[in-house]
Structures are given as structure tokens and as C-alpha cells.
Coordinates of C-alpha atoms and ligand atoms in Angstrom, one line a residue:
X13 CA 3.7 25.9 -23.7
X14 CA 5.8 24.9 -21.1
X15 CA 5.2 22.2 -18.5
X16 CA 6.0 22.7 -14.9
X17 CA 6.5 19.6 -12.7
X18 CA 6.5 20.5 -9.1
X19 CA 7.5 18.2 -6.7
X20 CA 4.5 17.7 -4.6
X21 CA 2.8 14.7 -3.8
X22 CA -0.6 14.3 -5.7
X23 CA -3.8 13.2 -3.6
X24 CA -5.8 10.8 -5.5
X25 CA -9.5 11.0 -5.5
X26 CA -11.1 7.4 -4.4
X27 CA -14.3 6.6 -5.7
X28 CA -15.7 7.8 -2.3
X29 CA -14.8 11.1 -2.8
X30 CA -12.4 11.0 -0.7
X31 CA -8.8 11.5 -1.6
X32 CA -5.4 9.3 -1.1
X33 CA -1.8 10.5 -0.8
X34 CA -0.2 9.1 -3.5
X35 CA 2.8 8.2 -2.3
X36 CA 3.6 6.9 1.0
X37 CA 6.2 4.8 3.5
X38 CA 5.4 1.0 3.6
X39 CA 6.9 -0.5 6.9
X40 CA 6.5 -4.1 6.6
X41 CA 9.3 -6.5 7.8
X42 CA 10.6 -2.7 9.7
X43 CA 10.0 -5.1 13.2
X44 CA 11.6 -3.2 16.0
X45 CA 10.8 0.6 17.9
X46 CA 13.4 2.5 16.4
X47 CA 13.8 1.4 13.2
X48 CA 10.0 2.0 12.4
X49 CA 9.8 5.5 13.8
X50 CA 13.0 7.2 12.8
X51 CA 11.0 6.1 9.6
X52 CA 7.9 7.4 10.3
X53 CA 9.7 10.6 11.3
X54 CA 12.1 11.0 8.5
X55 CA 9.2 10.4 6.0
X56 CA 6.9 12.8 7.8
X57 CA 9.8 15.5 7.5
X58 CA 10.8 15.2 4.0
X59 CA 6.5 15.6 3.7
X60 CA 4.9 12.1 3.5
X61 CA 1.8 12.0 4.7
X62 CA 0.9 8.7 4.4
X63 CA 1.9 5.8 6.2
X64 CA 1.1 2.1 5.8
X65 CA 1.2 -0.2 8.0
X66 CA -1.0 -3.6 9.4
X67 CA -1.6 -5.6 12.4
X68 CA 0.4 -8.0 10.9
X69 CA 3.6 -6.3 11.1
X70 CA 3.6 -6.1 14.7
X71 CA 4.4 -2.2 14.5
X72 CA 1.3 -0.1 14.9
X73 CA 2.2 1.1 18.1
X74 CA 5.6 2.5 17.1
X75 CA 3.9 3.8 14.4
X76 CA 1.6 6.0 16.6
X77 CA 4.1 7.1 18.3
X78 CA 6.5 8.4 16.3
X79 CA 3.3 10.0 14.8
X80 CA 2.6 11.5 17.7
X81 CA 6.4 12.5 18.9
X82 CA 6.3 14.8 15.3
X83 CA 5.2 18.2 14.5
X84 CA 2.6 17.0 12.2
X85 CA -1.2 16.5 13.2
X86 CA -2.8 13.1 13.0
X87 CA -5.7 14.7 11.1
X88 CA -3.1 15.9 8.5
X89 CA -1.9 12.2 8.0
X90 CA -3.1 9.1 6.2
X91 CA -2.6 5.8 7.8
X92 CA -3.5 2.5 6.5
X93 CA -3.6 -0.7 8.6
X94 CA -4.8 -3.9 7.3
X95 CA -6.8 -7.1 9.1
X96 CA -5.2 -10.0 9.2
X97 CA -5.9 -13.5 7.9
X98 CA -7.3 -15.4 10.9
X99 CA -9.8 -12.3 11.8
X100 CA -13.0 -13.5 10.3
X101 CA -16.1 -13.3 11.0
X102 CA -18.3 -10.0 12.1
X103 CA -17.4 -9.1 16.2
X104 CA -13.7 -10.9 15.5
X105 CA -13.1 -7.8 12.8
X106 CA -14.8 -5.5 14.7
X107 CA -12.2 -6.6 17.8
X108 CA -9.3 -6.6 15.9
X109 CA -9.9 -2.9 14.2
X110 CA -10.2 -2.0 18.0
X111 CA -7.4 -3.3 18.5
X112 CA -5.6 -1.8 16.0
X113 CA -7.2 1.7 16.7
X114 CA -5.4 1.2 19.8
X115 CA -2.6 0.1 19.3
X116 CA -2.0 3.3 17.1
X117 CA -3.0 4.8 19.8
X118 CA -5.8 6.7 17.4
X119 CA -9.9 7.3 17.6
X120 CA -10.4 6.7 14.0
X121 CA -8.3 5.4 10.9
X122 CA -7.8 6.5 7.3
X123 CA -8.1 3.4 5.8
X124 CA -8.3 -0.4 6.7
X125 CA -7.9 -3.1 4.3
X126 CA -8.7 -6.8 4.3
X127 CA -5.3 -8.2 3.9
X128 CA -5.6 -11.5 2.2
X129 CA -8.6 -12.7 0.6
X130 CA -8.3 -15.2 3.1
X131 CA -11.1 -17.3 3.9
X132 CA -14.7 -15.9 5.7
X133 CA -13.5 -12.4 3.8
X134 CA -17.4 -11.7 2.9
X135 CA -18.4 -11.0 6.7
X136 CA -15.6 -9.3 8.0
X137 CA -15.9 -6.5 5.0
X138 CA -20.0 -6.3 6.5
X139 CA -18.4 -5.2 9.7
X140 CA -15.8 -3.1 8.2
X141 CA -18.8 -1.5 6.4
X142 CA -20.6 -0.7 9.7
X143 CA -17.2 0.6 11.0
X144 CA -17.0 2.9 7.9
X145 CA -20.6 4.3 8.1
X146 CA -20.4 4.6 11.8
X147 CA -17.3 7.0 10.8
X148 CA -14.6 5.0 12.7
X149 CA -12.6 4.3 9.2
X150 CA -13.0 7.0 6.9
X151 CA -11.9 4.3 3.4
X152 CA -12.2 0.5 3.3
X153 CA -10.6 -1.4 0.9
X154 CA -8.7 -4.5 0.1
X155 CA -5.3 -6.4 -0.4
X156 CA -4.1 -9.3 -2.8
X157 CA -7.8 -9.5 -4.2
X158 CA -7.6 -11.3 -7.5
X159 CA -10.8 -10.5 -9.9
X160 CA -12.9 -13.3 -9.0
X161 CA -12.7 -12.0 -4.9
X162 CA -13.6 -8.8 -5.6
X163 CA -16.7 -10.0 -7.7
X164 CA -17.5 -12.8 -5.0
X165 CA -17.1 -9.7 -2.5
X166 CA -19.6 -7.3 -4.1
X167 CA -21.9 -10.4 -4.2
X168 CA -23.1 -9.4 -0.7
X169 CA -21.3 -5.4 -0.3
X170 CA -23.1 -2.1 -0.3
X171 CA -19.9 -0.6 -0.6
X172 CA -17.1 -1.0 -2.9
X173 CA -13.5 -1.1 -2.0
X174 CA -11.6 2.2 -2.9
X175 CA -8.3 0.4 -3.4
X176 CA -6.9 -3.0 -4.1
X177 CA -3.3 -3.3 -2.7
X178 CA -1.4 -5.8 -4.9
X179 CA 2.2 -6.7 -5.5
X180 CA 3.2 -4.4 -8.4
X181 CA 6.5 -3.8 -10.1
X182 CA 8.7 -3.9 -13.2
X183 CA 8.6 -7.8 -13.3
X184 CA 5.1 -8.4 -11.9
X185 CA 3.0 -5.2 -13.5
X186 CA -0.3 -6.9 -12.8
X187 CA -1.8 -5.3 -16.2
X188 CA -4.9 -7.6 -16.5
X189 CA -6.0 -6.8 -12.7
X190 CA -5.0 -3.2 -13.3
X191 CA -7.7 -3.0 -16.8
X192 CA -10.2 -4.2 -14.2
X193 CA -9.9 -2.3 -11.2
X194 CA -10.0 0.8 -13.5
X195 CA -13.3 -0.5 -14.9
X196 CA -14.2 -0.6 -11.3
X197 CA -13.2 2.3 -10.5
X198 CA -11.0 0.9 -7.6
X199 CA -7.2 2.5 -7.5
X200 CA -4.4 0.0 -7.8
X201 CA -1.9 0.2 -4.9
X202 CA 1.7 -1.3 -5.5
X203 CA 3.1 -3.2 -2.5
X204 CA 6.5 -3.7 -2.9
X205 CA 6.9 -1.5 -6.0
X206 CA 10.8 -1.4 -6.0
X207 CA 10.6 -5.4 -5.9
X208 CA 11.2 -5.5 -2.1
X209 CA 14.9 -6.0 -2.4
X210 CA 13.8 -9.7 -3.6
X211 CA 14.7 -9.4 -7.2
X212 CA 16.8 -7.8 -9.4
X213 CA 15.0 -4.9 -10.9
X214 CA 17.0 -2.3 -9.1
X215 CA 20.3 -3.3 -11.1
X216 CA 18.3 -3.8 -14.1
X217 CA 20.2 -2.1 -17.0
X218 CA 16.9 -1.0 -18.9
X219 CA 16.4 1.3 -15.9
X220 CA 19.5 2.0 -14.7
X221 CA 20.6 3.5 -18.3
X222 CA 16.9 5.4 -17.8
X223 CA 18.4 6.6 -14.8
X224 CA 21.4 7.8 -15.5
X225 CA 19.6 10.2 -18.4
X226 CA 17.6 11.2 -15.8
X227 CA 20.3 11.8 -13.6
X228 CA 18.4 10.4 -10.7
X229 CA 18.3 6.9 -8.9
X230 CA 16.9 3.5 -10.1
X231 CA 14.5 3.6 -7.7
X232 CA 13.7 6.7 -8.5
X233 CA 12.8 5.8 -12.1
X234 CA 11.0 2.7 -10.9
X235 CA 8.7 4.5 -8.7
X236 CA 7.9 7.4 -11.7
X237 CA 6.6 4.2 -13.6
X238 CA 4.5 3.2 -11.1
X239 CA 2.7 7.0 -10.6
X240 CA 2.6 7.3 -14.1
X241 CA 0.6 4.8 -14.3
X242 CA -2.4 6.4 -12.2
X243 CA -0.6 4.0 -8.9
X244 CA -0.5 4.6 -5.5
X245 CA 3.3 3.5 -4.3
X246 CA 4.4 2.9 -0.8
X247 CA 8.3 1.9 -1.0
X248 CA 9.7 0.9 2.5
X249 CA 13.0 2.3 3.4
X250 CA 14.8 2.5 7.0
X251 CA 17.5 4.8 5.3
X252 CA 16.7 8.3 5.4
X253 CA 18.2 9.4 2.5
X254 CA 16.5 6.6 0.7
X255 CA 13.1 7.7 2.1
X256 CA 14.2 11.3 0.8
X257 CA 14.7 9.6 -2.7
X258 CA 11.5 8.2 -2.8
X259 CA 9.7 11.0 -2.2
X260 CA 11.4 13.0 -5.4
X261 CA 9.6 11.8 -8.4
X262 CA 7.3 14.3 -8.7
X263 CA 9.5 16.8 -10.7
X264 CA 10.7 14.4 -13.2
X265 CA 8.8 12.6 -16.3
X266 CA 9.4 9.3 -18.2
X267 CA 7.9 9.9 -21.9
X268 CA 5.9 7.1 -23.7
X269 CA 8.8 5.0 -25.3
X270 CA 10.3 5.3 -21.5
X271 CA 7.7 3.8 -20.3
X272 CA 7.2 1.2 -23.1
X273 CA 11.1 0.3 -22.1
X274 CA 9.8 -1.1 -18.3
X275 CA 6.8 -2.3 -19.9
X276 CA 8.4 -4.5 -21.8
X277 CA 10.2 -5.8 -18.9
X278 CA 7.4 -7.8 -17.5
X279 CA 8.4 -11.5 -16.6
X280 CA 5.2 -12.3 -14.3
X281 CA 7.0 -13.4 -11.8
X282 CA 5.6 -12.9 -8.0
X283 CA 8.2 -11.8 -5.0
X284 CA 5.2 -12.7 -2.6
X285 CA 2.4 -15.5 -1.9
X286 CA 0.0 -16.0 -5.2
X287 CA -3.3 -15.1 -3.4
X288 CA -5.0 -17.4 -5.4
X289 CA -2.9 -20.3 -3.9
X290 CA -5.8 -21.3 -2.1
X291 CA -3.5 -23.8 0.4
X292 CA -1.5 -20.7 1.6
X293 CA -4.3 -18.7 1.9
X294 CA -5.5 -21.6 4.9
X295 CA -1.9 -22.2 6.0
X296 CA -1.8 -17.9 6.5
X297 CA -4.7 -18.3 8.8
X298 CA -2.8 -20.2 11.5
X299 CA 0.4 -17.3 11.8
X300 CA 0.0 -14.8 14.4
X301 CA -1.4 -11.6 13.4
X302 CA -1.4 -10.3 17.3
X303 CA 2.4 -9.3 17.5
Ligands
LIG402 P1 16.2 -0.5 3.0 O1 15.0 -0.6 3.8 O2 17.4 -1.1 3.6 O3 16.4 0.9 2.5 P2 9.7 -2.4 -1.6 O4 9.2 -1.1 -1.2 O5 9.6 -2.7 -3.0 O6 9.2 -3.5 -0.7 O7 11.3 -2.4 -1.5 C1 11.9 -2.3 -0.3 C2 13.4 -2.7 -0.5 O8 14.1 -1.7 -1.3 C3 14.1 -2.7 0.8 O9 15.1 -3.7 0.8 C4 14.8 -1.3 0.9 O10 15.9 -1.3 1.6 C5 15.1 -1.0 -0.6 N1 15.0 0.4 -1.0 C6 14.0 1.3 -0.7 N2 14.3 2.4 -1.3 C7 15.5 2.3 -1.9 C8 16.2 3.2 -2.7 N3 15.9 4.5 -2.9 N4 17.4 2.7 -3.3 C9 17.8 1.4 -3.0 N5 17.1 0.5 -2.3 C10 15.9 1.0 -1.8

């Protein structure tokens, strides 16, 4: 028998029923109009359909707009936002999602996560619950949740995150957290899965000699690992061919002792803030996640 890999983009079912692009265009630290929509827009037209984003960033409007300046419907595309740290409490994260909703310019969103497990976490996710059965977000999920917050989260929840958005790649693979979230039946999502240009796996010679018997790019290889292993990815770009890359792993397949090679390259060592560093957590609570 022969296999056929096409190149399109799986949708992942969530444990909702619902299903997940899975593959779309990060934009964090994209922080000015042009940049983040000739991003949107070149990821839209090589067929991304998902975009993440948060009101952290400061670039939900842009996002909206270069959303609504393409040929693609809203209805057609996935867009995550995120709350950020100091938005606790019940009518604060009810506030803030409005003001996210309109800063995108939308009437609904696809998805908002809790950012941080940031202090007061357990009440905003009861009025992100209301906002999801009142239809206004159609998924809710989380970010940076170790283990212990998601258990101290379903302490009080009557519904269940459908993702966990971690940092995820070759040299931070997160393996223990991902065994539990499949036991949870909650989808891993990598942030930074190319190692957000703040380490070295790009130039790694395990996957660059993987990519040049693929004949495709390192980052191309990376982010194959990362689907392979039942991830969601959202690699930011600002280059358009990059975002073009990114998009083409869907036709290509690393076998087992490929993917034992980036495996084995796992040195557990973090890019971004250790969410259980409970001292940043506070700290993250005084930046300004109004931009
Ligand atoms: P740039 O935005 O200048 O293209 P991550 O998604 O892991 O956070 O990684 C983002 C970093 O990786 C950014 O520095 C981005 O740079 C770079 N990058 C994204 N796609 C590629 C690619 N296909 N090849 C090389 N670098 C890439």
C-alpha cells in the first residue's frame, strides 16, 4: 500500500467536539501595524486559518484588520487571544474579553486562554465559562498551566480546558505534562516551537543533517516533530517565505528512529518564565496587559 501525504492542514478535534486548526501563525513580540498584518495576510494566503494572538501583545487590533482587509471570512478563521495576568476576578475577565472582542474588532472569539496561571485564575475561568456557554467564545482553555493548576482549576470548573499552551520544543519537549494532558484529554499547544530564535536548535546538526535528507528546512523538520507528536504549533514569522515554510510539513514524514534522534535531544531547558516560579508569576501581574 502506498501512503499519500497531502499537504493540508489537519483540524484537531478538542474534547468539546469542536475542532482546532493545527497549525497556525503566533504573533507575539510582532508589536507594530504592518509587521503583524502583512503576517496575518501572508499566512491567510498560503491557507492558515488560524491565528494566535493575546491582549498582551498589544496587536489585536491589527490583527482584525488585516483579517478583515483579506478575502477570507472571519467565520472561516480561528483566532485565539489570551487574558492577561492582572485580569482577575469575575466582571474584570468579563471586561477584558470585551475588550479584546473589540479590539479585534469581532462579535465572538474562537478561543480565549488564561495566559499565566497567575494568581485569582479559579474565578476568571468561572466567567470565561459563562462567556463560553453564553456562546461569546466558542473554546476556553489555558496557557503555562503546570499539572498541579490544572488540578487546582478543575477543583471548582464545570468545564475542562481544551488546550494547554506551553513552551514546547527540541530542548524543552515538556514529556511529563504532555503524558498528562493526554490522560486529560486536553491537546498540548507548543508556544515557541522553533525555540523562539532564543536558542540554538535551528543550527542543531541532529536536525539540520535530518533536513538535508529531507531536503527541506530545519524548521521545517522541527515543526514535523512537533505534529507528529499529536501538537498543535504556531511558529511566528514576519518573513513571508518563512510563513510559507511553516505551513509545508504536511507532505513530508519523519519515521520512528527520526523522531527518537530529536527526542533525544531534550536538555530541559526553558526560553521563557517557569510558570511555577511563583515570584514572577506576582511580578507579571504589575506589566501592562492594556497596550
Ligand atoms: P522571523 O520572525 O524574523 O522570521 P517561535 O515560533 O519558536 O517563537 O520562533 C520564532 C523565531 O523563529 C523568530 O525569531 C522567527 O524569525 C524565526 N523563524 C520562524 N520561522 C522560521 C523559519 N522557517 N526559518 C528560520 N527562522 C524562522
Amino acid at each position: 500500500m502506498v501512503l499519500i501525504l497531502h499537504n493540508e492542514i489537519p483540524a484537531l478535534p478538542l474534547n468539546n467536539n469542536n475542532r482546532i486548526p493545527q497549525l497556525g501563525l503566533g504573533v507575539f513580540q510582532v508589536d507594530n501595524a504592518k509587521d503583524t498584518k502583512d503576517a496575518v495576510k501572508w499566512a491567510l494566503a498560503a491557507g492558515y486559518r488560524h491565528i494566535d494572538t493575546a491582549a498582551y501583545y498589544g496587536n489585536e487590533q491589527w490583527v482584525g484588520e488585516a483579517i478583515r482587509e483579506s478575502d477570507v471570512k472571519r467565520e472561516d478563521i480561528f483566532v485565539t487571544s489570551k487574558l492577561w495576568n492582572n485580569e482577575r476576578g469575575y466582571d474584570e475577565t468579563k471586561a477584558a474579553f470585551q475588550r479584546t472582542l473589540d479590539k479585534l474588532g469581532f462579535d465572538y472569539l474562537d478561543m480565549f486562554l488564561i495566559h499565566w496561571p497567575a494568581p485569582g485564575f479559579t474565578e476568571s475561568w468561572r466567567a470565561m465559562e459563562d462567556l463560553y456557554k453564553a456562546g461569546k467564545i466558542k473554546n476556553i482553555g489555558v496557557s503555562n498551566f503546570n499539572r498541579s493548576h490544572i488540578e487546582k482549576l478543575m477543583e471548582t470548573a464545570t468545564v475542562k480546558p481544551v488546550v494547554d499552551q506551553i513552551e514546547t520544543h527540541p530542548y524543552f519537549q515538556q514529556n511529563d505534562l504532555h503524558a498528562y494532558l493526554e490522560t486529560q484529554g486536553i491537546l498540548h499547544e507548543a508556544w515557541s516551537p522553533l525555540g523562539g530564535g532564543r536558542n540554538n536548535a535551528l543550527t542543531d546538526p541532529v536536525i539540520n543533517e535530518l533536513a538535508a535528507a529531507h531536503d527541506v528546512s530545519a524548521a521545517q523538520i522541527i515543526l514535523r516533530w512537533h505534529v507528529q507528536r499529536e501538537e498543535i504549533v504556531i511558529p511566528k514569522s514576519t518573513h513571508e517565505e518563512r510563513i510559507q515554510q511553516n505551513r509545508d510539513i504536511f507532505a513530508f514524514g519523519l519515521d520512528e528512529d527520526e523522531m527518537r534522534a530529536i527526542s533525544a535531544l531534550d536538555a530541559g531547558k526553558r526560553v521563557g518564565p517557569d510558570p511555577a516560579d511563583d515570584a514572577w508569576l506576582k511580578q507579571s501581574q504589575t506589566y501592562d496587559g492594556r497596550k
